[in-house]
CSV table of C-alpha atoms and ligand atoms in Angstrom, one decimal:
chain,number,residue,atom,x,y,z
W,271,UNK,CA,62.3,-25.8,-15.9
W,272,UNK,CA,59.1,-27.6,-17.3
W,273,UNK,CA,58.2,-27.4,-21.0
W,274,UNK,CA,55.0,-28.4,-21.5
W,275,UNK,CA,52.3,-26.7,-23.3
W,276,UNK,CA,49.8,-24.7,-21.4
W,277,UNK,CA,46.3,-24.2,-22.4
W,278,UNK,CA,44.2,-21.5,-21.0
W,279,UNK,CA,40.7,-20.6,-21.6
W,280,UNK,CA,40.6,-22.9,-24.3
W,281,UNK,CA,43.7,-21.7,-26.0
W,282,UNK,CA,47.1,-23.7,-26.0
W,283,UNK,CA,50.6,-21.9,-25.3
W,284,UNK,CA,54.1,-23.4,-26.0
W,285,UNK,CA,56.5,-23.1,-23.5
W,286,UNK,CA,58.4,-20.3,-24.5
W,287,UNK,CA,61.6,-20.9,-25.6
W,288,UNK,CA,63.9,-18.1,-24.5
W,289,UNK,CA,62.4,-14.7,-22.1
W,290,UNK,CA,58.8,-13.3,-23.6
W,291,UNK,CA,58.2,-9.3,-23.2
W,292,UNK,CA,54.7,-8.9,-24.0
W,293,UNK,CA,54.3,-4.6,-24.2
W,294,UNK,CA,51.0,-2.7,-24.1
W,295,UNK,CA,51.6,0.7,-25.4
W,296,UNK,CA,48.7,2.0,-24.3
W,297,UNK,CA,46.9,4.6,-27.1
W,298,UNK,CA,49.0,3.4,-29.0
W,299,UNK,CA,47.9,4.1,-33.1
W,300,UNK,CA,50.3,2.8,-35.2
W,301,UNK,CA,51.0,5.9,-36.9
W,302,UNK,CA,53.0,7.1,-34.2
W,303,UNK,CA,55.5,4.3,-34.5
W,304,UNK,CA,55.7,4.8,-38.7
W,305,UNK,CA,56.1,8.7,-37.9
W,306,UNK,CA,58.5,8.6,-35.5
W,307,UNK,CA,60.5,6.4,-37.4
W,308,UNK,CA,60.1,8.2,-40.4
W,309,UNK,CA,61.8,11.1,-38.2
W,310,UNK,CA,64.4,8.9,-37.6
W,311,UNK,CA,63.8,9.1,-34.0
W,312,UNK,CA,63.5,5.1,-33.3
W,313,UNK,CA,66.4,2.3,-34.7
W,314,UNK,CA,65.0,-0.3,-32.6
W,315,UNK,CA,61.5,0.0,-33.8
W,316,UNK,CA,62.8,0.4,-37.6
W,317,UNK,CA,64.4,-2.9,-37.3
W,318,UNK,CA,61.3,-4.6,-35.6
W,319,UNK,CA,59.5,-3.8,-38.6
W,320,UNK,CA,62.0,-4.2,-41.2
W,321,UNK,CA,63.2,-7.7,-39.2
W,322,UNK,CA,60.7,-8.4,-37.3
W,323,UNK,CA,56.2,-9.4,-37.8
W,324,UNK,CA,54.6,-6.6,-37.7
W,325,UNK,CA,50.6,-6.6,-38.3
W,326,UNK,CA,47.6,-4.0,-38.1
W,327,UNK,CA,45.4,-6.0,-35.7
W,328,UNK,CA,41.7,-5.0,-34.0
W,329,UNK,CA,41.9,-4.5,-30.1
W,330,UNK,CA,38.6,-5.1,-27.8
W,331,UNK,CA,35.5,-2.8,-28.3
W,332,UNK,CA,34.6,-0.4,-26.8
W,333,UNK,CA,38.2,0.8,-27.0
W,334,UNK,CA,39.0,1.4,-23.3
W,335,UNK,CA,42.3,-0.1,-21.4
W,336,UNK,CA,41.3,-2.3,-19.1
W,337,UNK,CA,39.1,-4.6,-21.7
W,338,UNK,CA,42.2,-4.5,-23.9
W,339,UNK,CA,44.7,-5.2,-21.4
W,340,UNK,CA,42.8,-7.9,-19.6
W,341,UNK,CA,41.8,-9.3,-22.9
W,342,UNK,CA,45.7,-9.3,-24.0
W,343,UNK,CA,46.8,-11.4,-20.3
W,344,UNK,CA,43.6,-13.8,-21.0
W,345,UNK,CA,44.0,-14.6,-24.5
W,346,UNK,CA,40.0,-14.0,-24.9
W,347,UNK,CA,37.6,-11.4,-25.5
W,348,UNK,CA,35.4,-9.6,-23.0
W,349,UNK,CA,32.3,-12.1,-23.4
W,350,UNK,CA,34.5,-14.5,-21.6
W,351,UNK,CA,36.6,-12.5,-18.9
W,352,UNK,CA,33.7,-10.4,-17.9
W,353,UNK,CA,35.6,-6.8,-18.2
W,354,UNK,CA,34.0,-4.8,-20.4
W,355,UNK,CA,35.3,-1.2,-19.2
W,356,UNK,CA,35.7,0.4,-15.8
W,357,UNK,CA,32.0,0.6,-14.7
W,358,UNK,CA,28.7,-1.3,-15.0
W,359,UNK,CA,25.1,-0.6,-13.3
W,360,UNK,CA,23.9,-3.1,-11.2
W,361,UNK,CA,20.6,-2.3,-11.9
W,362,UNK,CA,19.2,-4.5,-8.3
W,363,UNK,CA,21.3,-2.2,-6.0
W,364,UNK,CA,20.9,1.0,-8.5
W,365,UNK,CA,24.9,1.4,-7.9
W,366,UNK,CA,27.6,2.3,-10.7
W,367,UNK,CA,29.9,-0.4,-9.9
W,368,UNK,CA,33.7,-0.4,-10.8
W,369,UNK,CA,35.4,-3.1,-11.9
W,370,UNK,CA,38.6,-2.9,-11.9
W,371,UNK,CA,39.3,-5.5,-9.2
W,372,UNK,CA,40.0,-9.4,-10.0
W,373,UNK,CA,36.6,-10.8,-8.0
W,374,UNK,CA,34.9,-9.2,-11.5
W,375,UNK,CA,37.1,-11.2,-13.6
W,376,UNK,CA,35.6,-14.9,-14.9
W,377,UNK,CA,38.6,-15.9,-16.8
W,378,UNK,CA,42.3,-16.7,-15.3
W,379,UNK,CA,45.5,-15.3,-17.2
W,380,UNK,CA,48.0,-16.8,-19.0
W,381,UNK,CA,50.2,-15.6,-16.6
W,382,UNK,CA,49.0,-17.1,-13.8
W,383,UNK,CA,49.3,-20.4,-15.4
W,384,UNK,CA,52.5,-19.8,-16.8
W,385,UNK,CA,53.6,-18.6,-12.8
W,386,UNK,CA,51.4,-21.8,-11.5
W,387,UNK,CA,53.3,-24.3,-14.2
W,388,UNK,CA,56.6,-22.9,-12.9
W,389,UNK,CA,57.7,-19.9,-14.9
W,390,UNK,CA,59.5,-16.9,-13.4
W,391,UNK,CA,56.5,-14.4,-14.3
W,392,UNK,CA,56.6,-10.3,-13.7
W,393,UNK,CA,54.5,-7.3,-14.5
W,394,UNK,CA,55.0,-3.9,-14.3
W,395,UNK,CA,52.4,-1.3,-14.9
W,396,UNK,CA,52.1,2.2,-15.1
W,397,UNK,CA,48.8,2.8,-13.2
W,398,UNK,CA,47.8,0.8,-10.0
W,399,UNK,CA,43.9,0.8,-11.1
W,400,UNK,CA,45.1,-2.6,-13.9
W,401,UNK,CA,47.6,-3.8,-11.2
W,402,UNK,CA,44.7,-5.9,-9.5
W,403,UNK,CA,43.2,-7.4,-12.9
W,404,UNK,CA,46.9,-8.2,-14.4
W,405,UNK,CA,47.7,-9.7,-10.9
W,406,UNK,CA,44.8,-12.0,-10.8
W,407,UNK,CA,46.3,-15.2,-9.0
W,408,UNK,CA,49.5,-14.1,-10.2
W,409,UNK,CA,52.4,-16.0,-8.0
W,410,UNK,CA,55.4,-13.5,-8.9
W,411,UNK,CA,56.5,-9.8,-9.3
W,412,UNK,CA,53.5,-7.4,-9.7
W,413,UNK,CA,53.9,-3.5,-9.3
W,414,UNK,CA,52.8,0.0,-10.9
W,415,UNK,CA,55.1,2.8,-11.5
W,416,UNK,CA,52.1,5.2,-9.6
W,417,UNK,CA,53.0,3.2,-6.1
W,418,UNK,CA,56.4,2.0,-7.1
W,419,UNK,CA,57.7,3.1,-3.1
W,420,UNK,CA,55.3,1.0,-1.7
W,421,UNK,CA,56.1,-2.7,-2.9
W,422,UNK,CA,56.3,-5.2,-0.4
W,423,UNK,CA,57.8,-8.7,-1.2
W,424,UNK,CA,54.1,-10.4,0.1
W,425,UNK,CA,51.9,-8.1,-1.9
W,426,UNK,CA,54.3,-7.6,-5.0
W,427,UNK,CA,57.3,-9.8,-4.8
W,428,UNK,CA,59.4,-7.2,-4.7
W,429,UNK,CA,60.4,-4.8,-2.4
W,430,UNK,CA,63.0,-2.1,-3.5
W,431,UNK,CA,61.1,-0.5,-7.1
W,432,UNK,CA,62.6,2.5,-6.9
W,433,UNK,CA,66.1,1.4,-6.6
W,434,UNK,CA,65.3,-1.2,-9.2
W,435,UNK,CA,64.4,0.9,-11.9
W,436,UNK,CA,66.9,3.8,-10.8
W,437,UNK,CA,64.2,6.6,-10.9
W,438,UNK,CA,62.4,9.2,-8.3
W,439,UNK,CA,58.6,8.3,-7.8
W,440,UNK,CA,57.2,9.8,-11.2
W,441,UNK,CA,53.9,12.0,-11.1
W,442,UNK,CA,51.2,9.8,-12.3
W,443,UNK,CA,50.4,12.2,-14.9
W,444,UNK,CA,53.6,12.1,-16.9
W,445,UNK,CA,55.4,9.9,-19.5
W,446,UNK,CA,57.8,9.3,-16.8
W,447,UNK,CA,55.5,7.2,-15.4
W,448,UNK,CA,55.5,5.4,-18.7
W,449,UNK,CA,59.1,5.2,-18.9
W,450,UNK,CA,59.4,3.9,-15.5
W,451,UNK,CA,57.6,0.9,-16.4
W,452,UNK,CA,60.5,0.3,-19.2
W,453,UNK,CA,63.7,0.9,-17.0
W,454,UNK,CA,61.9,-1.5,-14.0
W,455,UNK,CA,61.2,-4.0,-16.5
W,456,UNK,CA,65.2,-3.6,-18.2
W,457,UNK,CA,66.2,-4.1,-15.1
W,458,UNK,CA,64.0,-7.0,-13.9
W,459,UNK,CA,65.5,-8.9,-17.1
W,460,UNK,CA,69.1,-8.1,-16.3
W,461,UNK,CA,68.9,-9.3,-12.7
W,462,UNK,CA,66.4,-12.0,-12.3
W,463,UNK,CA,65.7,-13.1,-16.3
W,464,UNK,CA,62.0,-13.7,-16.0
W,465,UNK,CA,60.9,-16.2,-18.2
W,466,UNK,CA,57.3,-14.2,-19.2
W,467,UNK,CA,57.1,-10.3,-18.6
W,468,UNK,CA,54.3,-8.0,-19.2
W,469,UNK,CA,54.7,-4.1,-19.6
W,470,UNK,CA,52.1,-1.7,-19.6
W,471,UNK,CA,52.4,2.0,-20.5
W,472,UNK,CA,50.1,5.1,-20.1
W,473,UNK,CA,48.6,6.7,-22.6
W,474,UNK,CA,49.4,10.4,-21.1
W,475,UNK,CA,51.1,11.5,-24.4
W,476,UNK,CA,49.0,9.9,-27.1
W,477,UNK,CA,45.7,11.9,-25.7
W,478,UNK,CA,47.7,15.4,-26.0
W,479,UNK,CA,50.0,14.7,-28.6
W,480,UNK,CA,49.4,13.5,-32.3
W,481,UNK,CA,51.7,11.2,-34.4
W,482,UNK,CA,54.3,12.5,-35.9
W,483,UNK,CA,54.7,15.8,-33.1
W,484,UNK,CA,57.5,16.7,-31.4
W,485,UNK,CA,56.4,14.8,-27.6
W,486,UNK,CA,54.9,11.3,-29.5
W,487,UNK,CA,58.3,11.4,-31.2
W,488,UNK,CA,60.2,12.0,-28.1
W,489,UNK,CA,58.1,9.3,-26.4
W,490,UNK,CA,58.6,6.7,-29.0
W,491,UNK,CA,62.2,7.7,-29.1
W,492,UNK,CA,62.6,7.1,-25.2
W,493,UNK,CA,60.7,3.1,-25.5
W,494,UNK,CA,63.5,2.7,-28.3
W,495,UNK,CA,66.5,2.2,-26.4
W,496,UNK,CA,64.6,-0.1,-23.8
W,497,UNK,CA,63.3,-2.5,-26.4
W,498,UNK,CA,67.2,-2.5,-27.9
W,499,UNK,CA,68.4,-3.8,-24.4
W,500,UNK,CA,65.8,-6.2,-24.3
W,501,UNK,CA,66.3,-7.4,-27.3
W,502,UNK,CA,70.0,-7.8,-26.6
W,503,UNK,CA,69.8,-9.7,-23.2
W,504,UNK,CA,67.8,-12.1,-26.0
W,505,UNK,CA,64.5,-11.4,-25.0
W,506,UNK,CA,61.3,-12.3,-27.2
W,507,UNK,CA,58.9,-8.5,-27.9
W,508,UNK,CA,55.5,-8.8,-28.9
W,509,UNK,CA,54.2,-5.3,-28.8
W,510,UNK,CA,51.0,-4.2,-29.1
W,511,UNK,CA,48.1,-1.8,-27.9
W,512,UNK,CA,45.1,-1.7,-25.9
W,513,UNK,CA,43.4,0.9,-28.6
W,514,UNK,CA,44.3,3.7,-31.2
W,515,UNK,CA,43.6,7.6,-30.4
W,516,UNK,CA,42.3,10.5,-32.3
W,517,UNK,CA,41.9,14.0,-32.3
W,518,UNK,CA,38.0,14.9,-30.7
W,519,UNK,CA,37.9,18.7,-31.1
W,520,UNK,CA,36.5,21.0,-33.2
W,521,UNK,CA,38.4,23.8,-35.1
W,522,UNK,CA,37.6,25.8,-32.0
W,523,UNK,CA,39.6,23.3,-29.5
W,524,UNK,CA,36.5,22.8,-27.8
W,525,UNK,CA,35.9,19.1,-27.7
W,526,UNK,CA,33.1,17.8,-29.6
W,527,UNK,CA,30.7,16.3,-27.3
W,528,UNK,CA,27.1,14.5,-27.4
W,529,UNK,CA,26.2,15.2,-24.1
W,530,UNK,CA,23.5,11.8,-24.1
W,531,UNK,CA,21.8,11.8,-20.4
W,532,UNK,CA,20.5,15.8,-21.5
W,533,UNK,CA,18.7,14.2,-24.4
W,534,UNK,CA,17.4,11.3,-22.6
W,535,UNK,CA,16.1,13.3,-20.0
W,536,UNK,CA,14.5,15.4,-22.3
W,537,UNK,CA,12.8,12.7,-24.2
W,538,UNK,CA,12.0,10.4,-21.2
W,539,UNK,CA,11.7,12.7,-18.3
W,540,UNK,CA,14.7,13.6,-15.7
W,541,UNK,CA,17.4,10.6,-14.7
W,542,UNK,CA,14.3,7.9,-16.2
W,543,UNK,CA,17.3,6.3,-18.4
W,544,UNK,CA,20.8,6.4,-17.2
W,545,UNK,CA,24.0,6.7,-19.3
W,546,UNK,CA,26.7,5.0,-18.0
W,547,UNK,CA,30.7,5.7,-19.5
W,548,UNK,CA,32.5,3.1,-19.4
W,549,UNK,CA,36.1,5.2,-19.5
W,550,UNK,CA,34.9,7.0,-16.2
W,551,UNK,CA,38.1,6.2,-13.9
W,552,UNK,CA,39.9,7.9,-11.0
W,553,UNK,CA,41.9,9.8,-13.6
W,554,UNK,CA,39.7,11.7,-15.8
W,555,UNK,CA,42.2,14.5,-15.7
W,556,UNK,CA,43.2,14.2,-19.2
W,557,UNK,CA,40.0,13.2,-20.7
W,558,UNK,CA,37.6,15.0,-18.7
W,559,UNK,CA,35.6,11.2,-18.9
W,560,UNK,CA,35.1,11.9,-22.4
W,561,UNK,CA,35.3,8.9,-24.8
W,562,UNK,CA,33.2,7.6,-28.3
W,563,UNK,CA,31.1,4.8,-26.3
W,564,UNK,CA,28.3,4.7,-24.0
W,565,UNK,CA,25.9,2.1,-22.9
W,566,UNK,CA,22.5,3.3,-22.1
W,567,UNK,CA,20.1,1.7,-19.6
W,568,UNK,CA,16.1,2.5,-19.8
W,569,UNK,CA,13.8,2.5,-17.6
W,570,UNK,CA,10.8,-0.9,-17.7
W,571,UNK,CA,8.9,0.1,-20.5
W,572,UNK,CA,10.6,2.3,-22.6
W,573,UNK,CA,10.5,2.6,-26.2
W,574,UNK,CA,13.8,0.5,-27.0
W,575,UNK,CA,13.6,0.7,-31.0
W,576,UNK,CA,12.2,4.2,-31.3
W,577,UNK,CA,15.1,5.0,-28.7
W,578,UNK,CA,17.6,3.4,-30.5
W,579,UNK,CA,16.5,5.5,-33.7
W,580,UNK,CA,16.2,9.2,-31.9
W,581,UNK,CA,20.0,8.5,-30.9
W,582,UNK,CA,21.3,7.3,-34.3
W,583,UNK,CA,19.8,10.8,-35.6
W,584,UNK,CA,22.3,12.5,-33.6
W,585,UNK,CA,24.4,14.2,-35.8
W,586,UNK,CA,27.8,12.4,-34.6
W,587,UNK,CA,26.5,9.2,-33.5
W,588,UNK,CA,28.1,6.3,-35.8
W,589,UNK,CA,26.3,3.2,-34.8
W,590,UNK,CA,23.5,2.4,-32.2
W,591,UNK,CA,23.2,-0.8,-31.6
W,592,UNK,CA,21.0,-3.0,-28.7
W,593,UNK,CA,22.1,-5.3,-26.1
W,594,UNK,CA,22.0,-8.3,-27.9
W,595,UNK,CA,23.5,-7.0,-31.2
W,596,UNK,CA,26.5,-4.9,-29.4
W,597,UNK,CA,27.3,-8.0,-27.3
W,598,UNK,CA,27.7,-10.2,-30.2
W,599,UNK,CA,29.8,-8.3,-32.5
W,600,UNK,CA,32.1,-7.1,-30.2
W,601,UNK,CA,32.2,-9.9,-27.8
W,602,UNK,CA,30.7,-8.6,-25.1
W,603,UNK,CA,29.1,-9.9,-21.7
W,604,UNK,CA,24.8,-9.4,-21.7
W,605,UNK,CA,25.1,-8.9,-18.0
W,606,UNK,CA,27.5,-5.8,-17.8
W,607,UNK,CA,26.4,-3.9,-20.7
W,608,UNK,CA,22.9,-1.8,-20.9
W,609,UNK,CA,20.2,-2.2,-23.5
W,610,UNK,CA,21.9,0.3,-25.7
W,611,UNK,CA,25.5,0.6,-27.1
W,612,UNK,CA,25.9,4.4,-28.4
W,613,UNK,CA,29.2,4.4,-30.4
W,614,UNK,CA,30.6,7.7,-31.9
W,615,UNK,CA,32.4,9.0,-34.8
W,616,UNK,CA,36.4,9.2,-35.2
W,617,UNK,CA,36.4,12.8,-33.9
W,618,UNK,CA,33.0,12.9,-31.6
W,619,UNK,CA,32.7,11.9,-28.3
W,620,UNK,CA,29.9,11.1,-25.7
W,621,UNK,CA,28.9,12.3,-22.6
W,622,UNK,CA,26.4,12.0,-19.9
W,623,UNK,CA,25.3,15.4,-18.8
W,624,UNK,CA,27.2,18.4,-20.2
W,625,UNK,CA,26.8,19.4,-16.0
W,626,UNK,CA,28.5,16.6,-15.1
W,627,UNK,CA,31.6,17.2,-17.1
W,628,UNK,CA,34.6,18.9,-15.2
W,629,UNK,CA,36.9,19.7,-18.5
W,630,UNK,CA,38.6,22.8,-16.7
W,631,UNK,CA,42.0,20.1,-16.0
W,632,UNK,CA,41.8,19.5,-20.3
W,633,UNK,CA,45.2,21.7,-20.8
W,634,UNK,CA,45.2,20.2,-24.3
W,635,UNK,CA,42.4,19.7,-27.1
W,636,UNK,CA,40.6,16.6,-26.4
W,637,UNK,CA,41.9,13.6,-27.8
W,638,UNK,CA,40.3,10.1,-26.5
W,639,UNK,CA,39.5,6.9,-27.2
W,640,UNK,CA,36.3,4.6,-27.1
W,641,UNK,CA,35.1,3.8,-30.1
W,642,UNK,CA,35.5,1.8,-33.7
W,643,UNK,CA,37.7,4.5,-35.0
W,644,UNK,CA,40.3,3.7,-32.3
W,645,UNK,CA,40.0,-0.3,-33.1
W,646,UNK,CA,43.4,-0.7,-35.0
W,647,UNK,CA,46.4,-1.2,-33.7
W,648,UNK,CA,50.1,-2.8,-34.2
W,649,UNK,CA,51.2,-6.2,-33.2
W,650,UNK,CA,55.1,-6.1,-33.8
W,651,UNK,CA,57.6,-8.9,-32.9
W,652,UNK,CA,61.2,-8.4,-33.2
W,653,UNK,CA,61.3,-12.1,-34.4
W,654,UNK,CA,59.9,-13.4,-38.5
W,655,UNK,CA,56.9,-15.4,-38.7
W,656,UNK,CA,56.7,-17.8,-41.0
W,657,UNK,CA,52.8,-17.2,-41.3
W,658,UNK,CA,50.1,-17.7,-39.1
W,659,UNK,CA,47.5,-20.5,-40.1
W,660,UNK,CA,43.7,-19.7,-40.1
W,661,UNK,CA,43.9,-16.4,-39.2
W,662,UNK,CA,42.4,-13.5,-41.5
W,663,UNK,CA,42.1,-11.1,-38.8
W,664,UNK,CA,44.4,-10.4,-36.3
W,665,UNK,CA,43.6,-9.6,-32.9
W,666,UNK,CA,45.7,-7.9,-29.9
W,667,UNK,CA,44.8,-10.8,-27.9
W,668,UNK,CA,46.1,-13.0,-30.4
W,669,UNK,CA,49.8,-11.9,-29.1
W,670,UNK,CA,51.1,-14.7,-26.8
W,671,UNK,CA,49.5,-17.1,-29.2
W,672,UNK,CA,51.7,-15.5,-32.2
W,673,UNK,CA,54.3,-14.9,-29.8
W,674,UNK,CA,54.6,-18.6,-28.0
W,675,UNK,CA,53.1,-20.6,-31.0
W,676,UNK,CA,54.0,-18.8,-34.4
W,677,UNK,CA,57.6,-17.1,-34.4
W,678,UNK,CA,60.7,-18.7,-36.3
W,679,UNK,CA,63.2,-20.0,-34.6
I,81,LIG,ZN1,44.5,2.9,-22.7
C-alpha cells in the first residue's frame, strides 16, 4: 500500500491512515441532526458530537447539489472546477446547456488521485445525474441507488448492487433511495474495506419535512445505525452537506415565488433577457424548479445597473449582485454565470415565468434550497481534532483536508 502524500488542485492530502467515509447528507441543515438527537432518536450521531469535531461550516453558493458535491470530491470551489449548478447558457449556440457530465468539469478529484496512487476508492450515490461528475477518471466502484440493477463491472466495478446492499430497486423519489446508499456502502466496507468512500444521500425528506418532525427524525434515525457499523469496522466519518433547507411558503402553503422572466419581459420586451435556474434538473418533482438563485442574462445593450436596481426593489429579493461581483464572493466561474446573480430571502424563491412552472407534483409546501440562507452546514467527524491551523471559516470542501490532515490519532 503506498503512503505518500497526495496533492490535488493545489491542496495536499495525507495518506489516510485507516478506511475514510466522506458522507454528503444532502439538504442537510444542522438542525435536523441537534433535533433528532434531542428526541433521542440518534446514539451514533450524539456521540459524534459529544466525541467527535463537529463544526458549522459554509457550503458552495448558490446552494445547489452538484456545486457542493463536486466541490466536496475536488477540494476547491466552483471558480476552479467549473460546476456552478445544473445549467448554463451558451450564449453563441442560444442553448441551456446541462452540466452534469465530467467533460464540464476543469478540476480532477481527490478520488481519482487517491484511486490513481493506488487506493481502493468507491462511491455510491443516490441519484445517477452526480454519478458522472463524482466518477470523473475514477478507477474503482461507482454506482447510484436510482440504477443500482444495472451496474456492470466495466462501467461501475461492480456488478451485483442489489444483492450487495440487500434491498429491492427503491423509487427514486423516496428515502429509500437514501438509505440504499448507506446499506451498499456498509456492505462495501465489510466485504472489500475500501480505503476512501464517498456517500451521497438525497434530499427527498429535508424539502417536505422540517427538523425536528416526525419523518426528518425517522430519517436521521435510520443513517444512525449505518454510521455505528462504520464506525465499528474502524472506519474514519467526516459528514457533511452540500446546503441547508428552509421552509418557502406562505401562511397559505402556496410557495412564495418571484416569478423573474414576467418582470423582465415586462420591462425589456418579451424573452429580450433570459433567466436561467440553475436547480432546473430532471427531477423537479419536489421542487417544482423552484429555488432562491437565478442568474440573469441581458440582451447587448441593456441597462445593467438600472437592471440590477429594479430587481433589488423586489419585495423578497436579498442581494443583486453583477457578474463580476457574484463571481468573486462566491467563487464562481465568469464564463458559466450571466451578468446578474438574483439571490433571495430565507423563505422566498425565484422563478422564471410563473407559466413555466408545473407545481401540480408539490404534495408538500415548498421547501428548497439556493440561496445564502441555506449556506450553513455541519462538518462532523467521529474522531477529536486537535485544532485546525489558519482556518477562521470552515468550509464543506475543507472535509478530506480536516479529515486526512487534522484528526487525532
Ligand atoms: Zn442537494
Amino acid at each position: 500500500m503506498p503512503r505518500q502524500n497526495l496533492s490535488v488542485n493545489g491542496r495536499s492530502y495525507s495518506w489516510m491512515d485507516r478506511p475514510l467515509v466522506v458522507v454528503c447528507v444532502d439538504g442537510c441543515e444542522f438542525d435536523y441532526i441537534t433535533r433528532a438527537v434531542a428526541a433521542g432518536a440518534c446514539p451514533f450521531f450524539a456521540r459524534m458530537l459529544r466525541d467527535g469535531a463537529a463544526f458549522e461550516a459554509d457550503s458552495v453558493v448558490p446552494t445547489f447539489t452538484n456545486p457542493n458535491n463536486v466541490s466536496i470530491v475536488t477540494g476547491v470551489p466552483p471558480a476552479v472546477h467549473g460546476i456552478c449548478g445544473n445549467y448554463f447558457y451558451d450564449r453563441e449556440t442560444g442553448a441551456e446547456v446541462m452540466m452534469n457530465e465530467a467533460r464540464f468539469m476543469r478540476a480532477g478529484t481527490v478520488l481519482a488521485a487517491f484511486a490513481a496512487a493506488g487506493a481502493k476508492v468507491a462511491v455510491v450515490t443516490a441519484k445517477d445525474k452526480l454519478r458522472g461528475l463524482l466518477g470523473k477518471d475514477l478507477a474503482g466502484i461507482c454506482f447510484s441507488a436510482e440504477k443500482a440493477d444495472q451496474c456492470t463491472v466495466a462501467a461501475h466495478g461492480i456488478d451485483n448492487a442489489l444483492e450487495l446492499a440487500g434491498k429491492p430497486l427503491p423509487s427514486v423519489y423516496s428515502a429509500d433511495l437514501s438509505e440504499f446508499v448507506f446499506a451498499a456502502g456498509v456492505e462495501l466496507m465489510r466485504t472489500r474495506r475500501p480505503d476512501l468512500m464517498y456517500l451521497s444521500t438525497t434530499d427527498y425528506v429535508q424539502h417536505k419535512a422540517p427538523p425536528g418532525s416526525p419523518d426528518a427524525d425517522a430519517f436521521y434515525a435510520m443513517i444512525d445505525p449505518y454510521l455505528a457499523r462504520l464506525d465499528a469496522m474502524e472506519a474514519t466519518i467526516a459528514l457533511t452537506a452540500d446546503h441547508g433547507m428552509n421552509d418557502k411558503h406562505g401562511a397559505d402553503g402556496r410557495p412564495n415565488a418571484i416569478y423573474l422572466q414576467d418582470y423582465l419581459d415586462e420591462w425589456l420586451g418579451a424573452s429580450a433577457a433570459r433567466v436561467i435556474l440553475p436547480i432546473t434538473d430532471p427531477y423537479v418533482v419536489h421542487h417544482g424548479a423552484l429555488g432562491s438563485f437565478a442568474t440573469v442574462y441581458l440582451p447587448p445593450g441593456a441597462d445593467l445597473p438600472g437592471i440590477m436596481k429594479r430587481l433589488a426593489a423586489l419585495p423578497g429579493v436579498e442581494r443583486v449582485a453583477s457578474n463580476a461581483e457574484a463571481c468573486a464572493s462566491f467563487e464562481l466561474p465568469n464564463d458559466r454565470v450571466g451578468d446578474i446573480v438574483v439571490i433571495a430571502q430565507r423563505h422566498v424563491v425565484l422563478g422564471t415565468s410563473r407559466a413555466r412552472h408545473d407545481l401540480s407534483g408539490l404534495d408538500a409546501p415548498l421547501r428548497s434550497h439556493g440561496g445564502l440562507s441555506e449556506q450553513a452546514v455541519p462538518l462532523l467527524f467521529n474522531r477529536p481534532t486537535s485544532g485546525i491551523p489558519g482556518k477562521p471559516r470552515m468550509r464543506n470542501f475543507d472535509i478530506l483536508d480536516v479529515a486526512l490532515n487534522h484528526l487525532d490519532a
